[in-house]
GROMACS .gro file of C-alpha atoms in nm:
model
  255
    1MET     CA    1  -5.169   5.676  -3.641
    2PRO     CA    2  -5.031   5.379  -3.770
    3HIS     CA    3  -4.716   5.348  -3.557
    4ILE     CA    4  -4.879   5.461  -3.272
    5ILE     CA    5  -5.088   5.138  -3.292
    6ASP     CA    6  -4.794   4.930  -3.356
    7GLU     CA    7  -4.636   5.093  -3.073
    8ILE     CA    8  -4.837   5.001  -2.811
    9ARG     CA    9  -4.891   4.678  -2.968
   10THR     CA   10  -4.484   4.612  -2.939
   11ASP     CA   11  -4.428   4.758  -2.684
   12LEU     CA   12  -4.728   4.640  -2.424
   13LEU     CA   13  -4.980   4.308  -2.563
   14ARG     CA   14  -4.625   4.134  -2.668
   15THR     CA   15  -4.438   4.195  -2.377
   16ARG     CA   16  -4.495   4.049  -2.050
   17PRO     CA   17  -4.348   4.297  -1.819
   18ALA     CA   18  -4.583   4.576  -1.986
   19ARG     CA   19  -4.854   4.267  -1.971
   20THR     CA   20  -4.830   4.293  -1.612
   21LEU     CA   21  -4.823   4.645  -1.469
   22ILE     CA   22  -5.145   4.733  -1.699
   23ARG     CA   23  -5.261   4.430  -1.564
   24ARG     CA   24  -5.222   4.494  -1.171
   25THR     CA   25  -5.264   4.923  -1.277
   26VAL     CA   26  -5.654   4.771  -1.399
   27GLY     CA   27  -5.708   4.572  -1.031
   28LEU     CA   28  -5.667   4.839  -0.800
   29GLY     CA   29  -5.807   5.104  -0.993
   30PHE     CA   30  -6.129   4.937  -0.997
   31VAL     CA   31  -6.142   4.833  -0.655
   32ALA     CA   32  -6.096   5.183  -0.572
   33GLY     CA   33  -6.368   5.282  -0.772
   34PHE     CA   34  -6.576   4.999  -0.598
   35VAL     CA   35  -6.543   5.020  -0.264
   36ASN     CA   36  -6.540   5.482  -0.281
   37THR     CA   37  -6.911   5.409  -0.480
   38VAL     CA   38  -7.012   5.157  -0.249
   39GLY     CA   39  -6.923   5.431   0.065
   40PHE     CA   40  -7.053   5.662  -0.097
   41PHE     CA   41  -7.400   5.499  -0.207
   42ASP     CA   42  -7.446   5.442   0.177
   43LEU     CA   43  -7.400   5.771   0.339
   44HIS     CA   44  -7.238   6.035   0.120
   45VAL     CA   45  -6.920   6.028   0.209
   46TYR     CA   46  -6.582   5.833   0.018
   47PRO     CA   47  -6.400   5.613   0.169
   48GLY     CA   48  -6.066   5.727   0.009
   49ILE     CA   49  -6.127   6.077  -0.118
   50MET     CA   50  -5.939   6.291   0.192
   51THR     CA   51  -5.915   6.598  -0.060
   52GLY     CA   52  -6.314   6.644  -0.112
   53ASN     CA   53  -6.436   6.527   0.225
   54THR     CA   54  -6.259   6.788   0.404
   55VAL     CA   55  -6.373   7.011   0.228
   56GLN     CA   56  -6.682   6.852   0.273
   57LEU     CA   57  -6.549   6.933   0.692
   58GLY     CA   58  -6.511   7.266   0.674
   59ILE     CA   59  -6.898   7.294   0.508
   60ALA     CA   60  -7.025   7.164   0.755
   61MET     CA   61  -6.912   7.273   1.023
   62ALA     CA   62  -6.985   7.605   0.865
   63ARG     CA   63  -7.371   7.522   0.783
   64SER     CA   64  -7.320   7.341   1.223
   65ASP     CA   65  -7.406   6.986   1.004
   66TRP     CA   66  -7.285   6.841   1.340
   67GLN     CA   67  -7.389   6.475   1.244
   68LEU     CA   68  -7.185   6.446   0.894
   69PHE     CA   69  -6.948   6.642   1.065
   70VAL     CA   70  -6.916   6.370   1.276
   71LEU     CA   71  -6.916   6.123   1.043
   72THR     CA   72  -6.691   6.272   0.755
   73GLY     CA   73  -6.448   6.354   1.060
   74LEU     CA   74  -6.486   5.998   1.131
   75THR     CA   75  -6.404   5.887   0.780
   76ILE     CA   76  -6.098   6.085   0.790
   77THR     CA   77  -5.985   5.983   1.134
   78SER     CA   78  -5.998   5.632   1.045
   79PHE     CA   79  -5.766   5.659   0.757
   80PHE     CA   80  -5.500   5.867   0.847
   81VAL     CA   81  -5.513   5.520   1.103
   82GLY     CA   82  -5.528   5.318   0.821
   83GLY     CA   83  -5.308   5.518   0.662
   84ILE     CA   84  -5.030   5.483   1.005
   85THR     CA   85  -5.130   5.024   1.009
   86GLY     CA   86  -4.987   5.041   0.638
   87SER     CA   87  -4.705   5.167   0.702
   88VAL     CA   88  -4.583   4.999   1.015
   89ILE     CA   89  -4.692   4.656   0.836
   90ARG     CA   90  -4.452   4.811   0.549
   91ARG     CA   91  -4.164   5.001   0.732
   92HIS     CA   92  -4.141   4.660   0.899
   93LEU     CA   93  -4.219   4.349   0.710
   94ARG     CA   94  -4.207   4.464   0.330
   95ARG     CA   95  -4.457   4.204   0.229
   96PRO     CA   96  -4.660   4.437   0.004
   97PRO     CA   97  -4.923   4.148  -0.072
   98LEU     CA   98  -4.963   4.155   0.359
   99GLU     CA   99  -5.121   4.502   0.324
  100LEU     CA  100  -5.325   4.400   0.064
  101ILE     CA  101  -5.473   4.043   0.287
  102VAL     CA  102  -5.515   4.289   0.531
  103MET     CA  103  -5.743   4.531   0.395
  104ALA     CA  104  -5.969   4.221   0.202
  105LEU     CA  105  -5.996   4.189   0.559
  106LEU     CA  106  -6.154   4.530   0.623
  107LEU     CA  107  -6.393   4.538   0.349
  108LEU     CA  108  -6.468   4.123   0.442
  109ALA     CA  109  -6.546   4.293   0.809
  110ALA     CA  110  -6.776   4.596   0.590
  111THR     CA  111  -6.969   4.340   0.425
  112PRO     CA  112  -7.196   4.189   0.666
  113ILE     CA  113  -7.201   4.554   0.880
  114ARG     CA  114  -7.404   4.695   0.593
  115THR     CA  115  -7.646   4.458   0.592
  116GLU     CA  116  -7.720   4.598   0.956
  117ALA     CA  117  -7.943   4.916   1.120
  118ASN     CA  118  -7.876   5.226   0.956
  119ASN     CA  119  -7.680   5.324   1.303
  120ALA     CA  120  -7.413   5.039   1.137
  121VAL     CA  121  -7.313   5.249   0.849
  122PRO     CA  122  -7.059   5.514   1.015
  123VAL     CA  123  -6.893   5.150   1.177
  124GLU     CA  124  -6.818   5.028   0.862
  125LEU     CA  125  -6.758   5.390   0.619
  126GLY     CA  126  -6.484   5.374   0.844
  127LEU     CA  127  -6.349   5.015   0.736
  128LEU     CA  128  -6.362   5.123   0.409
  129ALA     CA  129  -6.158   5.428   0.516
  130MET     CA  130  -5.907   5.216   0.653
  131ALA     CA  131  -5.893   4.988   0.313
  132MET     CA  132  -5.827   5.311   0.089
  133ALA     CA  133  -5.548   5.412   0.357
  134MET     CA  134  -5.409   5.110   0.344
  135GLN     CA  135  -5.390   5.060  -0.079
  136GLY     CA  136  -5.270   5.407  -0.142
  137GLU     CA  137  -4.957   5.350   0.164
  138THR     CA  138  -4.933   4.997  -0.014
  139ILE     CA  139  -4.840   5.110  -0.372
  140SER     CA  140  -4.642   5.441  -0.419
  141ARG     CA  141  -4.508   5.289  -0.803
  142ILE     CA  142  -4.636   5.065  -1.051
  143GLY     CA  143  -4.236   4.990  -1.280
  144THR     CA  144  -4.104   5.347  -1.288
  145VAL     CA  145  -4.418   5.562  -1.296
  146SER     CA  146  -4.532   5.672  -0.922
  147ILE     CA  147  -4.904   5.663  -0.927
  148GLN     CA  148  -5.228   5.697  -0.684
  149THR     CA  149  -5.421   5.432  -0.742
  150VAL     CA  150  -5.706   5.507  -0.488
  151VAL     CA  151  -5.760   5.919  -0.630
  152VAL     CA  152  -5.742   5.958  -1.009
  153THR     CA  153  -5.713   6.328  -1.013
  154THR     CA  154  -5.324   6.315  -1.018
  155ASN     CA  155  -5.316   6.034  -1.261
  156LEU     CA  156  -5.553   6.210  -1.492
  157LEU     CA  157  -5.318   6.494  -1.539
  158HIS     CA  158  -5.061   6.257  -1.560
  159PHE     CA  159  -5.206   6.064  -1.808
  160ALA     CA  160  -5.218   6.368  -2.034
  161ASP     CA  161  -4.900   6.513  -1.984
  162VAL     CA  162  -4.739   6.185  -2.090
  163LEU     CA  163  -4.954   6.153  -2.363
  164VAL     CA  164  -4.807   6.420  -2.480
  165GLY     CA  165  -4.508   6.363  -2.417
  166ARG     CA  166  -4.513   6.104  -2.605
  167PHE     CA  167  -4.690   6.118  -2.914
  168LEU     CA  168  -4.765   6.503  -2.957
  169SER     CA  169  -4.433   6.645  -2.844
  170ALA     CA  170  -4.082   6.615  -3.100
  171PRO     CA  171  -3.797   6.414  -2.971
  172ALA     CA  172  -3.565   6.572  -2.758
  173SER     CA  173  -3.256   6.583  -2.961
  174ALA     CA  174  -2.919   6.414  -2.955
  175GLU     CA  175  -2.796   6.658  -2.818
  176GLY     CA  176  -2.964   6.677  -2.549
  177GLN     CA  177  -3.132   6.958  -2.554
  178GLY     CA  178  -3.505   6.979  -2.434
  179THR     CA  179  -3.631   7.008  -2.074
  180HIS     CA  180  -3.783   6.632  -2.054
  181SER     CA  181  -3.781   6.318  -2.235
  182ARG     CA  182  -3.959   6.082  -2.349
  183PRO     CA  183  -4.200   5.853  -2.204
  184THR     CA  184  -4.261   5.524  -2.327
  185VAL     CA  185  -4.504   5.430  -2.406
  186ILE     CA  186  -4.636   5.198  -2.099
  187GLU     CA  187  -4.526   5.526  -1.813
  188VAL     CA  188  -4.869   5.672  -2.071
  189ALA     CA  189  -5.018   5.343  -2.065
  190ILE     CA  190  -5.048   5.306  -1.721
  191PRO     CA  191  -5.209   5.639  -1.598
  192GLY     CA  192  -5.495   5.620  -1.840
  193CYS     CA  193  -5.507   5.244  -1.716
  194ALA     CA  194  -5.574   5.347  -1.354
  195TRP     CA  195  -5.738   5.605  -1.385
  196ALA     CA  196  -6.041   5.421  -1.731
  197SER     CA  197  -6.039   5.145  -1.412
  198TYR     CA  198  -6.133   5.379  -1.168
  199SER     CA  199  -6.401   5.506  -1.392
  200ILE     CA  200  -6.525   5.056  -1.461
  201GLY     CA  201  -6.466   5.053  -1.060
  202ALA     CA  202  -6.718   5.288  -0.985
  203CYS     CA  203  -7.029   5.225  -1.251
  204ALA     CA  204  -6.952   4.848  -1.106
  205GLY     CA  205  -7.019   4.977  -0.805
  206ALA     CA  206  -7.297   5.153  -0.831
  207LEU     CA  207  -7.511   4.810  -1.051
  208ALA     CA  208  -7.392   4.586  -0.769
  209ILE     CA  209  -7.479   4.822  -0.515
  210VAL     CA  210  -7.907   4.769  -0.603
  211THR     CA  211  -7.876   4.352  -0.768
  212VAL     CA  212  -7.657   4.206  -0.516
  213ARG     CA  213  -7.644   4.216  -0.078
  214ALA     CA  214  -7.304   4.163  -0.058
  215PRO     CA  215  -7.140   4.438  -0.313
  216LEU     CA  216  -6.783   4.437  -0.121
  217LEU     CA  217  -6.676   4.064  -0.200
  218PHE     CA  218  -6.574   4.161  -0.633
  219PRO     CA  219  -6.359   4.362  -0.481
  220ILE     CA  220  -6.172   4.120  -0.232
  221LEU     CA  221  -6.197   3.889  -0.518
  222VAL     CA  222  -6.016   4.099  -0.738
  223ILE     CA  223  -5.738   4.154  -0.442
  224ILE     CA  224  -5.729   3.833  -0.376
  225LEU     CA  225  -5.600   3.768  -0.750
  226LEU     CA  226  -5.410   4.080  -0.749
  227VAL     CA  227  -5.222   3.897  -0.415
  228ALA     CA  228  -5.191   3.534  -0.593
  229ASP     CA  229  -5.078   3.728  -0.872
  230MET     CA  230  -4.762   3.918  -0.665
  231LEU     CA  231  -4.654   3.648  -0.446
  232LEU     CA  232  -4.638   3.413  -0.798
  233ASN     CA  233  -4.465   3.567  -1.047
  234ALA     CA  234  -4.103   3.669  -1.001
  235GLU     CA  235  -4.161   3.974  -1.200
  236SER     CA  236  -4.422   4.147  -0.862
  237LYS     CA  237  -4.100   4.330  -0.693
  238PRO     CA  238  -3.947   4.533  -0.979
  239VAL     CA  239  -4.280   4.599  -1.152
  240VAL     CA  240  -4.484   4.686  -0.812
  241ARG     CA  241  -4.332   4.897  -0.517
  242MET     CA  242  -4.417   4.956  -0.205
  243ALA     CA  243  -4.484   5.367  -0.089
  244GLY     CA  244  -4.117   5.444   0.041
  245ALA     CA  245  -4.000   5.134  -0.111
  246ASN     CA  246  -3.653   5.256  -0.332
  247PRO     CA  247  -3.604   5.607  -0.244
  248VAL     CA  248  -3.375   5.709  -0.495
  249ALA     CA  249  -3.673   5.546  -0.746
  250GLY     CA  250  -3.934   5.817  -0.599
  251ARG     CA  251  -3.717   6.113  -0.599
  252SER     CA  252  -3.722   6.098  -1.000
  253GLY     CA  253  -4.057   5.996  -1.026
  254GLY     CA  254  -4.190   6.338  -0.949
  255GLN     CA  255  -4.383   6.247  -0.608
   0.00000   0.00000   0.00000
């Protein structure tokens, strides 16, 4: 245990690039957990979790619950449109902060809609789904780690795998035996922080919904801070990459 603490202190807490990676991972995870909680609270459909929504779409069809079917279908369609929009911006402008700015604007547009009549809520859900898709389309890798900040299932499995590889397995021999290289501490920390910050964002979203009138202002503020961080820090380009920005790295990352 002492050597693990020493590694974390040396590789994470004392290294500026590592702190930048963790900071941005935590911010993106928090935003996704928060927004998904707000969307689910309003109409029991997740803005950014299309696996669950697709299952719910089939269940709604089987039960002839056409109201839920339409609402879930709208969310999936909006997510797909958001993915297309994000891809167009990424391919032609190659500016990750720009996509996050557009995402913040979508959340800002959804804020007054939440306070209107119930028939306006589907529009809100569509805007939230588009925002989540744009976040997923913008960031696919943080540092050397392939990551998806909109959902956490893959991150949790990745966290378990690299945790075992770093701390619970013998390192590969000098002769190159063994099928896996030993993960770095930062490669362990990123998926773990992504999951933890997502959970914190979900809790914060649930609390904000019942205590403030415009809860979406909180993730908007976090996005603004992330954009400022990317623009002001010179190391933003190598440590946070857009989806598809580095095809070679993407293949080696096991996406």
